[in-house]
PDB file of C-alpha atoms in Angstrom:
ATOM      1  CA  UNK A   1       0.000   0.000   0.000  1.00 83.00           C
ATOM      2  CA  UNK A   2       1.061   3.549  -0.664  1.00 90.00           C
ATOM      3  CA  UNK A   3      -0.801   6.724   0.214  1.00 94.00           C
ATOM      4  CA  UNK A   4      -0.599   9.704  -2.115  1.00 96.00           C
ATOM      5  CA  UNK A   5      -1.416  13.304  -1.248  1.00 95.00           C
ATOM      6  CA  UNK A   6      -1.386  16.029  -3.887  1.00 95.00           C
ATOM      7  CA  UNK A   7      -0.841  19.705  -3.194  1.00 94.00           C
ATOM      8  CA  UNK A   8       0.003  22.889  -5.035  1.00 93.00           C
ATOM      9  CA  UNK A   9      -3.168  23.439  -6.984  1.00 86.00           C
ATOM     10  CA  UNK A  10      -4.871  26.783  -7.114  1.00 88.00           C
ATOM     11  CA  UNK A  11      -5.881  29.743  -9.228  1.00 91.00           C
ATOM     12  CA  UNK A  12      -3.464  31.160 -11.771  1.00 90.00           C
ATOM     13  CA  UNK A  13      -3.764  33.546 -14.700  1.00 93.00           C
ATOM     14  CA  UNK A  14      -3.388  32.333 -18.248  1.00 93.00           C
ATOM     15  CA  UNK A  15       0.270  32.089 -19.150  1.00 95.00           C
ATOM     16  CA  UNK A  16       1.247  31.527 -15.560  1.00 95.00           C
ATOM     17  CA  UNK A  17       2.795  28.551 -13.788  1.00 95.00           C
ATOM     18  CA  UNK A  18       1.972  26.117 -11.030  1.00 95.00           C
ATOM     19  CA  UNK A  19       3.921  23.301  -9.456  1.00 97.00           C
ATOM     20  CA  UNK A  20       2.022  20.315  -8.167  1.00 97.00           C
ATOM     21  CA  UNK A  21       3.491  17.988  -5.583  1.00 97.00           C
ATOM     22  CA  UNK A  22       2.497  14.468  -4.699  1.00 97.00           C
ATOM     23  CA  UNK A  23       3.852  13.113  -1.436  1.00 96.00           C
ATOM     24  CA  UNK A  24       3.885   9.367  -0.920  1.00 95.00           C
ATOM     25  CA  UNK A  25       3.918   7.362   2.279  1.00 91.00           C
ATOM     26  CA  UNK A  26       3.814   3.669   2.971  1.00 87.00           C
ATOM     27  CA  UNK A  27       5.908   1.332   0.899  1.00 82.00           C
ATOM     28  CA  UNK A  28       9.258   2.545  -0.516  1.00 85.00           C
ATOM     29  CA  UNK A  29       8.527   5.263  -3.042  1.00 88.00           C
ATOM     30  CA  UNK A  30      11.275   4.262  -5.465  1.00 88.00           C
ATOM     31  CA  UNK A  31       9.568   0.992  -6.407  1.00 88.00           C
ATOM     32  CA  UNK A  32       6.738   2.843  -8.141  1.00 92.00           C
ATOM     33  CA  UNK A  33       6.526   4.468 -11.506  1.00 96.00           C
ATOM     34  CA  UNK A  34       4.441   7.603 -11.086  1.00 97.00           C
ATOM     35  CA  UNK A  35       1.941   9.361 -13.258  1.00 97.00           C
ATOM     36  CA  UNK A  36      -0.135  12.505 -13.369  1.00 98.00           C
ATOM     37  CA  UNK A  37      -3.619  12.447 -14.809  1.00 98.00           C
ATOM     38  CA  UNK A  38      -6.399  14.985 -15.010  1.00 97.00           C
ATOM     39  CA  UNK A  39     -10.145  14.762 -15.237  1.00 95.00           C
ATOM     40  CA  UNK A  40     -12.696  17.405 -16.079  1.00 89.00           C
ATOM     41  CA  UNK A  41     -16.362  17.009 -15.094  1.00 87.00           C
ATOM     42  CA  UNK A  42     -18.140  14.609 -17.415  1.00 90.00           C
ATOM     43  CA  UNK A  43     -14.948  13.555 -19.144  1.00 92.00           C
ATOM     44  CA  UNK A  44     -12.677  10.548 -18.905  1.00 92.00           C
ATOM     45  CA  UNK A  45      -9.495  10.674 -16.910  1.00 94.00           C
ATOM     46  CA  UNK A  46      -6.708  11.912 -19.197  1.00 96.00           C
ATOM     47  CA  UNK A  47      -3.027  11.031 -19.092  1.00 97.00           C
ATOM     48  CA  UNK A  48      -0.725  14.005 -18.522  1.00 98.00           C
ATOM     49  CA  UNK A  49       2.757  12.734 -17.697  1.00 98.00           C
ATOM     50  CA  UNK A  50       4.596   9.756 -16.277  1.00 97.00           C
ATOM     51  CA  UNK A  51       8.018   9.021 -14.886  1.00 97.00           C
ATOM     52  CA  UNK A  52       9.934   5.819 -14.313  1.00 96.00           C
ATOM     53  CA  UNK A  53      11.062   4.537 -10.944  1.00 94.00           C
ATOM     54  CA  UNK A  54      14.529   6.070 -11.169  1.00 93.00           C
ATOM     55  CA  UNK A  55      13.362   9.207 -12.940  1.00 94.00           C
ATOM     56  CA  UNK A  56      15.393   8.607 -16.078  1.00 96.00           C
ATOM     57  CA  UNK A  57      12.428   8.048 -18.358  1.00 96.00           C
ATOM     58  CA  UNK A  58       9.463  10.330 -18.813  1.00 97.00           C
ATOM     59  CA  UNK A  59       6.519  10.600 -21.146  1.00 97.00           C
ATOM     60  CA  UNK A  60       3.990  13.340 -21.815  1.00 98.00           C
ATOM     61  CA  UNK A  61       0.654  13.865 -23.449  1.00 97.00           C
ATOM     62  CA  UNK A  62       0.938  15.819 -26.676  1.00 97.00           C
ATOM     63  CA  UNK A  63      -1.211  18.601 -25.222  1.00 96.00           C
ATOM     64  CA  UNK A  64       1.293  19.372 -22.456  1.00 97.00           C
ATOM     65  CA  UNK A  65       4.633  18.440 -24.011  1.00 97.00           C
ATOM     66  CA  UNK A  66       7.022  21.352 -23.872  1.00 97.00           C
ATOM     67  CA  UNK A  67       4.959  23.103 -21.194  1.00 98.00           C
ATOM     68  CA  UNK A  68       4.848  20.566 -18.336  1.00 98.00           C
ATOM     69  CA  UNK A  69       7.721  18.745 -16.664  1.00 98.00           C
ATOM     70  CA  UNK A  70       7.445  15.724 -14.394  1.00 98.00           C
ATOM     71  CA  UNK A  71      10.270  14.949 -12.006  1.00 98.00           C
ATOM     72  CA  UNK A  72      10.745  13.123  -8.755  1.00 97.00           C
ATOM     73  CA  UNK A  73      12.847  13.168  -5.636  1.00 96.00           C
ATOM     74  CA  UNK A  74      12.968   9.653  -4.256  1.00 95.00           C
ATOM     75  CA  UNK A  75      14.739  10.840  -1.122  1.00 94.00           C
ATOM     76  CA  UNK A  76      11.715  13.020  -0.364  1.00 95.00           C
ATOM     77  CA  UNK A  77       9.143  10.472  -1.560  1.00 95.00           C
ATOM     78  CA  UNK A  78       7.673  13.117  -3.804  1.00 96.00           C
ATOM     79  CA  UNK A  79       6.826  13.508  -7.474  1.00 97.00           C
ATOM     80  CA  UNK A  80       6.247  16.906  -9.015  1.00 98.00           C
ATOM     81  CA  UNK A  81       4.517  18.367 -12.021  1.00 98.00           C
ATOM     82  CA  UNK A  82       5.819  21.758 -13.116  1.00 98.00           C
ATOM     83  CA  UNK A  83       3.202  23.396 -15.302  1.00 97.00           C
ATOM     84  CA  UNK A  84       4.112  26.434 -17.391  1.00 97.00           C
ATOM     85  CA  UNK A  85       2.264  28.495 -19.996  1.00 96.00           C
ATOM     86  CA  UNK A  86      -1.055  27.441 -18.549  1.00 95.00           C
ATOM     87  CA  UNK A  87      -4.250  28.012 -20.476  1.00 93.00           C
ATOM     88  CA  UNK A  88      -7.940  27.567 -19.793  1.00 91.00           C
ATOM     89  CA  UNK A  89      -7.892  24.012 -21.143  1.00 91.00           C
ATOM     90  CA  UNK A  90      -5.589  23.052 -18.278  1.00 94.00           C
ATOM     91  CA  UNK A  91      -8.310  23.894 -15.760  1.00 91.00           C
ATOM     92  CA  UNK A  92      -9.349  20.667 -14.097  1.00 93.00           C
ATOM     93  CA  UNK A  93      -8.606  18.301 -11.220  1.00 95.00           C
ATOM     94  CA  UNK A  94      -5.150  16.723 -11.292  1.00 97.00           C
ATOM     95  CA  UNK A  95      -4.391  13.326  -9.781  1.00 97.00           C
ATOM     96  CA  UNK A  96      -1.138  11.554  -9.111  1.00 97.00           C
ATOM     97  CA  UNK A  97      -0.942   7.791  -9.292  1.00 97.00           C
ATOM     98  CA  UNK A  98       1.508   5.000  -8.530  1.00 95.00           C
ATOM     99  CA  UNK A  99       2.171   1.965 -10.716  1.00 91.00           C
ATOM    100  CA  UNK A 100       4.117  -0.853  -9.103  1.00 84.00           C
ATOM    101  CA  UNK A 101       5.063  -2.395 -12.441  1.00 85.00           C
ATOM    102  CA  UNK A 102       5.907   0.084 -15.186  1.00 86.00           C
ATOM    103  CA  UNK A 103       5.786   3.600 -16.593  1.00 90.00           C
ATOM    104  CA  UNK A 104       2.402   3.669 -18.284  1.00 91.00           C
ATOM    105  CA  UNK A 105       0.168   6.100 -20.113  1.00 94.00           C
ATOM    106  CA  UNK A 106      -2.952   4.187 -19.153  1.00 93.00           C
ATOM    107  CA  UNK A 107      -4.880   4.916 -15.999  1.00 93.00           C
ATOM    108  CA  UNK A 108      -5.949   1.286 -15.643  1.00 93.00           C
ATOM    109  CA  UNK A 109      -2.357   0.259 -14.928  1.00 93.00           C
ATOM    110  CA  UNK A 110      -2.089   2.455 -11.865  1.00 95.00           C
ATOM    111  CA  UNK A 111      -2.928   0.880  -8.557  1.00 93.00           C
ATOM    112  CA  UNK A 112      -2.856   3.779  -6.126  1.00 94.00           C
ATOM    113  CA  UNK A 113      -4.357   7.245  -6.540  1.00 96.00           C
ATOM    114  CA  UNK A 114      -4.354  10.493  -4.674  1.00 96.00           C
ATOM    115  CA  UNK A 115      -7.458  12.512  -3.901  1.00 95.00           C
ATOM    116  CA  UNK A 116      -6.797  15.140  -6.544  1.00 95.00           C
ATOM    117  CA  UNK A 117      -6.030  18.834  -6.541  1.00 92.00           C
ATOM    118  CA  UNK A 118      -7.945  21.514  -8.440  1.00 89.00           C
ATOM    119  CA  UNK A 119      -6.180  23.838 -10.828  1.00 90.00           C
ATOM    120  CA  UNK A 120      -8.017  26.802 -12.290  1.00 89.00           C
ATOM    121  CA  UNK A 121      -6.573  28.963 -15.031  1.00 88.00           C
ATOM    122  CA  UNK A 122      -8.214  32.373 -15.265  1.00 88.00           C
ATOM    123  CA  UNK A 123      -8.251  33.529 -18.856  1.00 79.00           C
TER     124      UNK A 123
END
């Protein structure tokens, strides 16, 4: 079991930046690949970014590539999502997730989920 708690969401103006954090507790953090997803009301959960266990491999959705950066600090049991050049389409709830097997773009592969954090971009 691993518990995930997101933080860092909030209100930001279009073009601005936010950094989300996801703190993990429970089993050793470094055994999990981590992902960020987002979900707007009435829509399916959407992949945003993922990072491998050691942080050497990352992957991004086309809609955020070049604007968002995922990175992790295994010593702090935390994964981050740096979000730059935000626009109104980025307004939604963001979730972090842990996959005990692999870096994946698919939500169904992730076993553990945080409660989500709301980001609102004011255009």
